[in-house]
Short mmCIF file of C-alpha atoms in Angstrom, two decimals:
data_model
loop_
_atom_site.label_atom_id
_atom_site.label_comp_id
_atom_site.label_asym_id
_atom_site.label_seq_id
_atom_site.Cartn_x
_atom_site.Cartn_y
_atom_site.Cartn_z
CA MET A 15 5.22 -68.01 139.46
CA THR A 16 7.29 -70.30 136.49
CA ARG A 17 5.48 -73.61 135.97
CA ARG A 18 8.26 -76.41 136.40
CA LEU A 19 7.64 -80.17 136.90
CA ARG A 20 9.92 -80.89 140.54
CA ILE A 21 10.92 -83.48 142.08
CA SER A 22 11.45 -82.95 145.92
CA ALA A 23 15.48 -83.70 146.78
CA ALA A 24 13.86 -85.74 149.56
CA ALA A 25 12.22 -87.81 147.43
CA LEU A 26 15.48 -87.95 145.06
CA LEU A 27 17.27 -89.24 147.79
CA ALA A 28 15.41 -91.61 149.30
CA ALA A 29 14.65 -93.22 145.24
CA THR A 30 18.73 -93.04 144.78
CA LEU A 31 19.30 -94.99 147.64
CA VAL A 32 16.94 -97.43 147.09
CA CYS A 33 17.85 -97.54 143.17
CA ALA A 34 19.49 -100.61 142.64
CA SER A 35 16.28 -102.30 143.14
CA CYS A 36 14.11 -100.27 141.19
CA THR A 37 15.89 -99.61 138.12
CA SER A 38 14.38 -102.66 136.33
CA GLU A 39 10.71 -100.72 136.40
CA GLU A 40 9.03 -99.51 133.67
CA ARG A 41 8.57 -95.71 133.77
CA GLN A 42 6.62 -93.82 130.97
CA PRO A 43 7.47 -90.95 129.69
CA THR A 44 5.82 -87.26 131.41
CA ALA A 45 4.28 -86.28 128.26
CA GLY A 46 5.31 -82.52 127.89
CA THR A 47 3.39 -79.52 129.35
CA PRO A 48 3.18 -76.02 127.94
CA VAL A 49 6.31 -73.90 129.09
CA ASP A 50 5.16 -70.23 130.72
CA GLY A 51 5.80 -67.45 128.19
CA ALA A 52 6.51 -70.20 125.24
CA THR A 53 4.82 -68.61 122.04
CA GLY A 54 4.40 -70.83 118.85
CA SER A 55 4.24 -74.64 118.85
CA ALA A 56 7.82 -74.81 121.35
CA PRO A 57 7.67 -77.88 122.93
CA GLY A 58 7.03 -79.08 126.04
CA LEU A 59 8.48 -79.61 129.56
CA GLY A 60 8.72 -83.17 130.61
CA TRP A 61 10.59 -82.28 133.79
CA SER A 62 13.17 -80.07 135.07
CA LEU A 63 16.16 -80.70 137.89
CA THR A 64 18.67 -78.44 139.70
CA PRO A 65 21.22 -79.57 141.54
CA SER A 66 20.33 -79.48 144.52
CA ASP A 67 17.16 -81.30 143.33
CA VAL A 68 20.40 -84.62 142.81
CA VAL A 69 21.94 -83.28 146.36
CA ILE A 70 24.52 -81.49 145.25
CA GLU A 71 24.02 -77.44 147.06
CA GLY A 72 25.13 -75.11 145.27
CA GLY A 73 26.68 -77.47 142.42
CA GLN A 74 25.96 -76.33 138.57
CA PHE A 75 25.99 -79.06 135.78
CA ARG A 76 29.05 -79.66 133.41
CA ASP A 77 29.41 -82.40 130.19
CA PRO A 78 30.84 -85.62 131.57
CA VAL A 79 32.73 -85.32 127.89
CA HIS A 80 35.04 -82.37 128.77
CA GLY A 81 35.85 -84.07 132.75
CA SER A 82 35.86 -82.89 136.40
CA ALA A 83 39.92 -82.71 136.06
CA THR A 84 39.37 -78.66 135.24
CA ASP A 85 36.45 -76.56 135.11
CA SER A 86 35.58 -76.93 131.17
CA MET A 87 32.04 -74.28 131.29
CA GLU A 88 30.11 -76.60 129.41
CA SER A 89 27.16 -78.08 130.08
CA GLY A 90 26.13 -81.26 128.94
CA SER A 91 25.06 -84.61 128.51
CA ILE A 92 25.21 -88.53 127.26
CA SER A 93 21.81 -90.52 126.78
CA ASP A 94 21.08 -93.91 125.32
CA GLY A 95 18.07 -92.26 124.95
CA SER A 96 16.43 -93.95 128.28
CA THR A 97 19.32 -92.91 130.70
CA VAL A 98 20.85 -89.46 130.62
CA VAL A 99 24.26 -89.01 132.03
CA THR A 100 25.20 -85.69 133.94
CA LEU A 101 27.97 -83.79 135.68
CA VAL A 102 27.57 -82.28 139.10
CA GLY A 103 29.91 -80.57 141.09
CA ARG A 104 30.70 -77.11 142.91
CA LEU A 105 33.49 -74.61 141.54
CA ASP A 106 36.21 -73.81 143.01
CA GLY A 107 38.35 -71.12 141.02
CA ARG A 108 38.98 -73.48 137.73
CA GLU A 109 38.63 -76.60 140.10
CA PHE A 110 35.40 -78.49 139.39
CA VAL A 111 35.13 -80.09 143.39
CA ASP A 112 33.15 -82.62 144.93
CA ALA A 113 32.40 -83.93 140.94
CA THR A 114 29.46 -86.47 140.96
CA LEU A 115 28.24 -88.92 137.99
CA VAL A 116 24.39 -88.65 138.05
CA GLY A 117 22.31 -90.90 136.42
CA LEU A 118 18.06 -90.02 135.34
CA SER A 119 15.37 -91.55 133.81
CA ILE A 120 14.72 -89.76 130.67
CA ALA A 121 11.07 -90.71 131.45
CA ASP A 122 10.78 -88.68 134.93
CA GLY A 123 13.27 -87.24 135.82
CA SER A 124 14.14 -89.50 138.82
CA VAL A 125 17.43 -89.95 139.86
CA LEU A 126 19.20 -93.83 139.37
CA TRP A 127 22.28 -93.54 141.18
CA ARG A 128 24.81 -91.40 142.16
CA THR A 129 28.86 -91.90 141.18
CA PRO A 130 31.80 -90.23 142.32
CA ALA A 131 33.80 -88.43 139.39
CA ASP A 132 37.11 -86.30 140.90
CA ASP A 133 39.43 -86.19 138.13
CA VAL A 134 38.13 -87.54 135.19
CA VAL A 135 39.99 -86.17 132.81
CA GLY A 136 37.43 -87.29 129.75
CA CYS A 137 34.71 -89.54 129.06
CA GLY A 138 33.21 -90.68 125.82
CA GLU A 139 30.43 -89.53 123.59
CA GLU A 140 27.85 -92.58 124.12
CA PHE A 141 27.55 -95.77 126.32
CA VAL A 142 29.19 -98.88 125.58
CA ASP A 143 27.72 -102.20 126.41
CA GLY A 144 25.49 -99.65 128.57
CA GLN A 145 28.46 -97.91 130.20
CA ILE A 146 29.92 -94.96 130.42
CA VAL A 147 33.49 -94.90 129.49
CA CYS A 148 35.91 -92.20 131.31
CA TYR A 149 39.47 -92.01 131.76
CA ARG A 150 42.14 -90.52 134.36
CA GLY A 151 45.49 -89.20 133.85
CA ASN A 152 46.95 -87.54 131.13
CA THR A 153 49.57 -86.05 131.56
CA GLY A 154 52.41 -88.79 133.87
CA THR A 155 52.90 -92.61 132.29
CA THR A 156 50.04 -93.65 133.39
CA SER A 157 46.12 -93.52 133.32
CA GLU A 158 43.23 -95.30 134.15
CA ILE A 159 39.77 -96.31 132.74
CA LEU A 160 36.42 -95.40 134.57
CA THR A 161 33.26 -97.09 134.00
CA VAL A 162 29.93 -96.84 135.44
CA ASP A 163 27.33 -98.91 134.84
CA ALA A 164 23.94 -96.67 133.23
CA GLU A 165 21.39 -98.37 135.21
CA SER A 166 22.68 -99.41 138.39
CA GLY A 167 25.57 -96.44 138.58
CA GLU A 168 27.97 -99.29 139.54
CA SER A 169 31.19 -98.57 139.09
CA SER A 170 34.85 -99.98 138.22
CA THR A 171 38.11 -98.54 137.74
CA ARG A 172 41.36 -99.98 136.86
CA ASP A 173 45.25 -99.01 135.03
CA ALA A 174 45.21 -98.22 131.28
CA THR A 175 47.31 -100.92 129.14
CA PHE A 176 49.26 -97.09 128.12
CA PRO A 177 48.84 -93.82 129.13
CA ILE A 178 46.35 -92.06 127.20
CA THR A 179 46.26 -88.43 125.39
CA SER A 180 42.21 -88.53 124.35
CA LEU A 181 39.62 -90.60 124.66
CA THR A 182 36.16 -91.08 122.87
CA THR A 183 33.52 -93.99 122.27
CA ALA A 184 31.35 -94.49 118.79
CA ASP A 185 29.15 -97.67 117.37
CA GLY A 186 30.19 -99.33 120.89
CA HIS A 187 33.85 -99.28 120.82
CA VAL A 188 36.47 -97.48 122.99
CA TYR A 189 38.68 -95.06 120.63
CA ALA A 190 41.88 -93.76 122.50
CA SER A 191 45.03 -92.41 121.47
CA ARG A 192 48.00 -92.35 123.32
CA ALA A 193 51.61 -90.06 123.96
CA VAL A 194 53.65 -89.51 121.56
CA ARG A 195 57.04 -90.63 123.55
CA GLU A 196 60.68 -90.52 122.01
CA GLY A 197 61.42 -93.23 119.17
CA ALA A 198 57.73 -93.67 118.96
CA ARG A 199 54.82 -92.93 116.73
CA ALA A 200 51.22 -91.71 117.70
CA THR A 201 49.02 -94.62 118.24
CA VAL A 202 45.35 -94.71 117.97
CA SER A 203 43.79 -97.43 119.31
CA ARG A 204 40.11 -99.51 119.69
CA GLY A 205 39.00 -101.58 121.58
CA THR A 206 36.83 -102.25 124.86
CA ALA A 207 37.11 -100.56 128.70
CA ASP A 208 39.32 -103.63 129.29
CA ALA A 209 41.36 -103.99 126.46
CA LEU A 210 41.92 -100.51 124.73
CA ASP A 211 43.86 -102.36 122.09
CA ALA A 212 41.64 -105.44 121.68
CA ASP A 213 40.65 -104.46 117.60
CA TRP A 214 43.67 -102.39 116.82
CA SER A 215 46.18 -100.15 116.91
CA VAL A 216 47.80 -97.79 114.36
CA GLN A 217 50.66 -95.55 114.41
CA PHE A 218 50.84 -92.49 112.18
CA ASP A 219 54.01 -90.18 111.08
CA SER A 220 52.60 -87.77 113.64
CA THR A 221 55.55 -84.37 113.97
CA ALA A 222 54.25 -83.52 116.92
CA SER A 223 56.75 -82.83 119.79
CA PRO A 224 57.71 -85.51 122.33
CA GLY A 225 56.04 -85.56 125.13
CA ALA A 226 52.97 -83.18 124.75
CA PRO A 227 50.53 -84.76 125.48
CA PHE A 228 47.80 -81.68 125.24
CA ALA A 229 48.59 -81.36 121.67
CA SER A 230 46.63 -84.41 120.35
CA ARG A 231 42.73 -84.53 119.63
CA LEU A 232 41.16 -87.81 118.73
CA HIS A 233 37.41 -87.70 116.99
CA THR A 234 34.83 -90.34 115.61
CA GLN A 235 32.38 -87.90 113.66
CA ASN A 236 30.22 -88.96 111.43
CA GLY A 237 31.13 -92.52 109.98
CA ILE A 238 34.98 -91.23 110.55
CA GLY A 239 38.22 -90.94 112.59
CA LEU A 240 40.25 -87.88 112.74
CA PHE A 241 43.52 -87.52 114.54
CA ASP A 242 45.29 -83.79 114.98
CA ASP A 243 48.27 -83.57 116.48
CA GLY A 244 48.00 -79.92 116.33
CA ARG A 245 50.63 -80.11 113.25
CA GLY A 246 48.78 -82.83 111.16
CA VAL A 247 45.20 -84.29 110.45
CA PHE A 248 45.06 -88.13 110.27
CA ALA A 249 41.49 -89.72 108.91
CA PHE A 250 41.45 -93.02 109.44
CA ASP A 251 38.64 -95.96 108.70
CA LEU A 252 36.37 -97.04 112.51
CA ASP A 253 36.01 -100.60 111.83
CA THR A 254 39.71 -101.23 110.22
CA GLY A 255 41.78 -98.25 111.42
CA ASP A 256 43.53 -97.84 108.51
CA ASN A 257 44.17 -94.43 107.37
CA LEU A 258 42.06 -92.88 104.46
CA TRP A 259 44.03 -89.24 104.01
CA SER A 260 46.22 -87.36 105.99
CA ARG A 261 48.13 -83.41 105.52
CA THR A 262 51.15 -83.22 106.99
CA ILE A 263 54.37 -82.03 106.65
CA PRO A 264 55.13 -80.38 104.16
CA ASP A 265 51.15 -79.84 104.06
CA CYS A 266 50.52 -79.52 107.62
CA ALA A 267 47.10 -78.80 108.94
CA ARG A 268 44.98 -78.76 112.25
CA SER A 269 41.49 -78.56 113.48
CA GLY A 270 39.76 -81.06 111.55
CA ASN A 271 36.32 -81.39 111.71
CA ALA A 272 33.68 -83.52 109.41
CA ALA A 273 30.46 -82.54 108.35
CA ARG A 274 27.13 -84.69 108.29
CA ASP A 275 28.29 -86.29 104.96
CA GLY A 276 31.55 -87.15 106.46
CA ALA A 277 33.86 -84.72 104.64
CA VAL A 278 36.34 -82.82 106.85
CA ARG A 279 36.94 -78.78 107.05
CA VAL A 280 40.77 -79.00 107.38
CA VAL A 281 43.15 -75.84 108.06
CA ARG A 282 45.90 -75.45 106.41
CA THR A 283 49.08 -74.27 108.07
CA ASP A 284 52.53 -73.10 107.90
CA CYS A 285 54.24 -75.83 108.71
CA SER A 286 56.97 -73.79 111.01
CA ASP A 287 54.22 -72.26 112.93
CA PRO A 288 51.20 -73.74 113.14
CA ASN A 289 49.16 -70.55 114.09
CA THR A 290 49.69 -69.54 110.63
CA ILE A 291 46.79 -70.35 108.68
CA VAL A 292 47.37 -70.42 104.98
CA GLY A 293 44.01 -71.39 103.60
CA SER A 294 41.41 -74.45 103.79
CA GLU A 295 39.84 -77.18 102.35
CA ILE A 296 37.71 -79.58 102.59
CA VAL A 297 38.18 -83.55 102.25
CA ASP A 298 36.13 -86.53 100.82
CA THR A 299 36.05 -89.52 102.76
CA ASP A 300 38.54 -91.10 100.22
CA GLY A 301 40.66 -88.46 100.51
CA THR A 302 39.42 -86.49 97.11
CA VAL A 303 39.68 -82.38 97.71
CA LEU A 304 36.62 -81.19 97.04
CA ALA A 305 37.05 -77.93 97.80
CA ALA A 306 39.97 -75.30 98.07
CA THR A 307 40.99 -71.72 98.80
CA ASP A 308 43.93 -69.77 99.67
CA SER A 309 41.96 -67.38 101.77
CA VAL A 310 43.01 -67.21 105.33
CA THR A 311 39.42 -66.54 106.23
CA LEU A 312 38.49 -69.91 107.91
CA GLN A 313 34.70 -71.18 107.74
CA GLN A 314 34.11 -73.20 111.05
CA PRO A 315 30.86 -74.16 111.80
CA THR A 316 29.12 -75.99 114.54
CA PHE A 317 26.41 -77.21 113.37
CA ASP A 318 27.11 -78.54 109.63
CA SER A 319 24.47 -80.71 107.84
CA PRO A 320 25.18 -79.60 103.70
CA ALA A 321 23.06 -80.18 101.14
CA GLU A 322 24.55 -82.30 98.64
CA GLU A 323 23.93 -80.22 95.60
CA SER A 324 25.05 -76.90 96.72
CA PRO A 325 28.26 -75.40 96.71
CA LEU A 326 30.58 -75.65 99.55
CA LEU A 327 30.84 -73.01 101.80
CA LEU A 328 34.70 -72.25 101.83
CA GLY A 329 36.64 -69.10 102.72
CA THR A 330 35.06 -66.19 101.19
CA GLY A 331 32.78 -68.55 98.36
CA GLY A 332 30.89 -70.94 96.99
CA TYR A 333 32.65 -74.07 95.03
CA ARG A 334 31.56 -76.85 93.71
CA PRO A 335 33.50 -80.63 93.17
CA SER A 336 36.47 -80.53 91.05
CA ASN A 337 35.62 -76.91 90.27
CA PRO A 338 38.86 -74.66 91.54
CA GLU A 339 37.23 -71.76 91.00
CA PRO A 340 34.35 -70.11 93.62
CA VAL A 341 30.54 -70.39 91.81
CA TRP A 342 30.27 -66.91 94.24
CA THR A 343 31.94 -64.76 95.94
CA ASP A 344 30.83 -62.38 98.98
CA GLU A 345 33.88 -60.86 101.21
CA SER A 346 31.54 -59.89 103.68
CA LEU A 347 31.66 -63.64 104.90
CA ALA A 348 34.73 -62.39 106.96
CA TRP A 349 34.96 -60.24 110.19
CA ALA A 350 35.80 -56.45 109.13
CA VAL A 351 38.21 -55.90 112.42
CA PRO A 352 37.63 -52.48 114.00
CA SER A 353 40.59 -50.41 114.09
CA ASP A 354 40.42 -50.34 117.92
CA ILE A 355 40.91 -54.01 118.34
CA THR A 356 44.94 -55.64 118.62
CA ALA A 357 46.48 -58.65 118.47
CA PRO A 358 45.75 -61.76 119.17
CA ALA A 359 42.14 -60.34 118.72
CA ALA A 360 42.67 -58.89 115.90
CA ALA A 361 44.73 -61.72 114.55
CA PHE A 362 41.81 -64.55 115.40
CA LEU A 363 39.07 -62.14 114.54
CA SER A 364 40.96 -62.28 110.73
CA THR A 365 40.64 -65.37 110.09
CA HIS A 366 37.41 -66.28 111.50
CA GLY A 367 34.62 -66.54 108.69
CA LEU A 368 30.62 -65.53 110.08
CA ALA A 369 29.14 -68.75 109.89
CA TYR A 370 28.16 -71.10 112.10
CA ALA A 371 25.51 -73.52 110.91
CA ILE A 372 25.22 -75.01 108.07
CA THR A 373 21.47 -76.61 106.76
CA GLY A 374 21.17 -77.58 103.68
CA SER A 375 21.32 -74.85 101.44
CA VAL A 376 21.45 -72.13 103.79
CA ALA A 377 24.57 -70.21 106.01
CA LEU A 378 23.37 -68.85 109.16
CA LEU A 379 25.69 -65.55 109.93
CA ARG A 380 26.41 -63.58 112.99
CA ASN A 381 28.54 -60.66 113.29
CA ASN A 382 29.35 -59.52 116.49
CA ASP A 383 30.55 -56.94 115.65
CA THR A 384 27.87 -55.04 114.15
CA ALA A 385 25.08 -57.32 116.58
CA THR A 386 23.42 -58.87 113.32
CA GLU A 387 22.72 -62.32 112.07
CA SER A 388 21.46 -63.21 108.76
CA ALA A 389 21.35 -66.06 105.95
CA LEU A 390 22.93 -66.76 102.90
CA ASP A 391 21.70 -69.30 100.18
CA LEU A 392 25.12 -71.65 99.26
CA ASP A 393 22.78 -72.33 96.18
CA THR A 394 23.23 -68.04 94.59
CA GLY A 395 25.36 -66.25 97.42
CA ASN A 396 22.47 -64.49 98.31
CA THR A 397 21.64 -62.97 101.49
CA LEU A 398 18.07 -64.68 102.03
CA TRP A 399 17.64 -62.22 105.41
CA SER A 400 19.39 -59.82 108.14
CA ARG A 401 18.19 -58.48 111.09
CA GLU A 402 19.95 -57.16 114.28
CA SER A 403 20.55 -59.49 117.27
CA GLY A 404 22.24 -58.98 120.56
CA THR A 405 22.35 -62.34 121.21
CA PHE A 406 24.91 -65.43 120.52
CA ALA A 407 23.61 -69.04 119.92
CA GLU A 408 24.42 -72.01 118.11
CA VAL A 409 22.12 -74.77 116.22
CA GLY A 410 20.91 -78.04 118.00
CA ALA A 411 18.70 -79.47 115.80
CA LEU A 412 17.23 -79.13 112.48
CA ASP A 413 13.77 -80.06 111.47
CA GLY A 414 12.80 -79.36 107.81
CA ASP A 415 13.63 -75.87 107.76
CA VAL A 416 13.19 -75.88 110.99
CA ALA A 417 16.40 -75.03 113.49
CA THR A 418 16.52 -74.80 116.80
CA LEU A 419 18.74 -72.17 118.17
CA PHE A 420 20.37 -72.52 121.82
CA GLY A 421 22.36 -70.06 123.86
CA PRO A 422 23.00 -68.25 127.20
CA GLU A 423 19.78 -66.23 126.73
CA VAL A 424 18.15 -68.46 123.47
CA LEU A 425 16.02 -70.94 123.45
CA ARG A 426 13.94 -70.79 119.84
CA GLY A 427 13.17 -72.35 116.86
CA ILE A 428 13.51 -70.37 113.21
CA ASP A 429 13.01 -70.92 110.04
CA VAL A 430 16.22 -70.41 108.28
CA ARG A 431 15.15 -69.28 104.95
CA THR A 432 13.37 -66.57 106.29
CA GLY A 433 14.76 -65.82 109.45
CA SER A 434 11.02 -65.85 111.22
CA THR A 435 10.58 -67.32 114.88
CA VAL A 436 8.35 -70.39 115.00
CA TRP A 437 8.72 -70.71 118.69
CA ASP A 438 10.95 -69.20 121.42
CA ILE A 439 10.89 -70.54 124.58
CA PRO A 440 12.16 -67.57 127.63
CA VAL A 441 15.85 -69.01 129.19
CA ALA A 442 14.30 -67.80 132.75
CA THR A 443 11.94 -70.41 132.69
CA PHE A 444 15.06 -72.92 133.39
CA ASP A 445 17.22 -70.52 136.00
CA ASP A 446 16.86 -66.36 135.88
CA GLU A 447 20.43 -66.39 137.74
CA GLY A 448 22.25 -65.70 134.76
CA ILE A 449 25.22 -67.51 135.25
CA ASP A 450 25.20 -69.22 131.72
CA ARG A 451 26.37 -65.85 130.38
CA GLN A 452 30.02 -66.77 131.60
CA SER A 453 29.43 -71.48 130.79
CA TRP A 454 27.86 -72.59 127.86
CA PRO A 455 24.63 -74.07 127.82
CA MET A 456 23.91 -77.20 125.30
CA PHE A 457 20.90 -78.31 123.52
CA ASP A 458 20.91 -82.43 122.47
CA ARG A 459 18.32 -84.00 120.53
CA VAL A 460 17.87 -87.76 121.84
CA GLU A 461 17.67 -90.57 119.22
CA ALA A 462 15.46 -93.22 120.59
CA ASP A 463 12.64 -94.78 118.87
CA SER A 464 9.68 -93.73 120.90
CA ILE A 465 6.72 -91.65 120.03
CA TYR A 466 7.98 -88.66 121.95
CA THR A 467 10.40 -86.20 120.38
CA ASP A 468 13.13 -85.81 123.43
CA SER A 469 15.37 -82.90 123.80
CA ILE A 470 17.72 -82.50 126.62
CA TYR A 471 18.83 -78.98 127.48
CA THR A 472 21.48 -78.20 129.88
CA ARG A 473 22.07 -75.53 131.76
CA ALA A 474 24.49 -74.48 134.91
CA LEU A 475 22.12 -74.60 136.99
CA SER A 476 19.14 -76.85 135.67
CA ILE A 477 19.17 -79.93 133.39
CA SER A 478 15.31 -80.32 131.54
CA VAL A 479 13.83 -82.81 128.86
CA LEU A 480 12.06 -80.67 126.52
CA ARG A 481 9.10 -82.76 124.54
CA ALA A 482 7.24 -82.51 121.50
CA ARG A 483 3.76 -81.65 122.46
#
């Protein structure tokens, strides 16, 4: 039998009923214990829970950031290093019903509280003043804010002062964008849950059609704010709201993603057709274009932590700032679309590159068509290693040269320069029903001062804290 640290559903329910009087008690972390089947220097298991353990029989875990209004199919949690908040509910087609926000002690997995969370569109990625901040309503003329205290689970709902199209949180602030209406420009505000525009509101020259609430996205990534309306990308200062730079008509763009150094990958598009890609560029925080290419191959790593001294990966080459010519090229960085693949899948593959992570001077690549994964040395353009791989994964953390890969069938640490497996944990340890082949797990490193190195591994049917042993 798989070795797991579990708390019975009855005990959890009892803890929930009295949690208001016990949240102030100091809880000591449970040291990580070896996981059955794990190899190498794998982290140990602090605790693990299923939806039934948090009194949601037949439920699944989901990421609160993506809300409960529809099924995001993505698991996850939000944590401040003390409390872990996740979303649990039941599936009814694409609907996510009986949605409940659940607060857990990161120390021992005990349930602190449970709060109803139906029809939540999304939540901020960080706590603000000890609270989770979420919102409801993004298709009409009104929205409302839901806050939940991370210690007690006490919730409060109030009307928002404007219809919200997206909301996020960072460094103790709430950022929200409002719908574009006739005669008005797109607006981003910073403030609190009680007053969304208490600090500032800034308008952008959005070219999105009025009344198109789903066209915009708002991010506060790695020290820079990004507003994307589907046709233009606007970068703004998180403290002041000042527009740092933008890409819009006649240089339309979309899908801005900030790397860990604050530089932003921008997809340049045809203004008459936002789906037609004409190139990409990497833009520094002050608007300086560090690299640009007319290649329609897009490299959009989900984990982007480049070394300052290495060439930047863009299109099918490596570029150094202010040098328009690549220092090396490799056409194999683009998908080779099989002849039996037709549009729109062919169009998607023809524009999406193979890089899924940048870690220092190494790019990790995956070619699902050939079922291979490899690594590229960004300094030289040479392949460091290559091997067969039939499983998909992303990078969740980087410790020196060791990257933690996670996916529906993968949880392991690899040396990015050699490809060798440093440690491995069978995902069936956490749940063995294979449901995550249709959904997506999440691995989050907890940023908190602790003698333990905690990570939260959330799957559809389990949420677990892993600790360095």
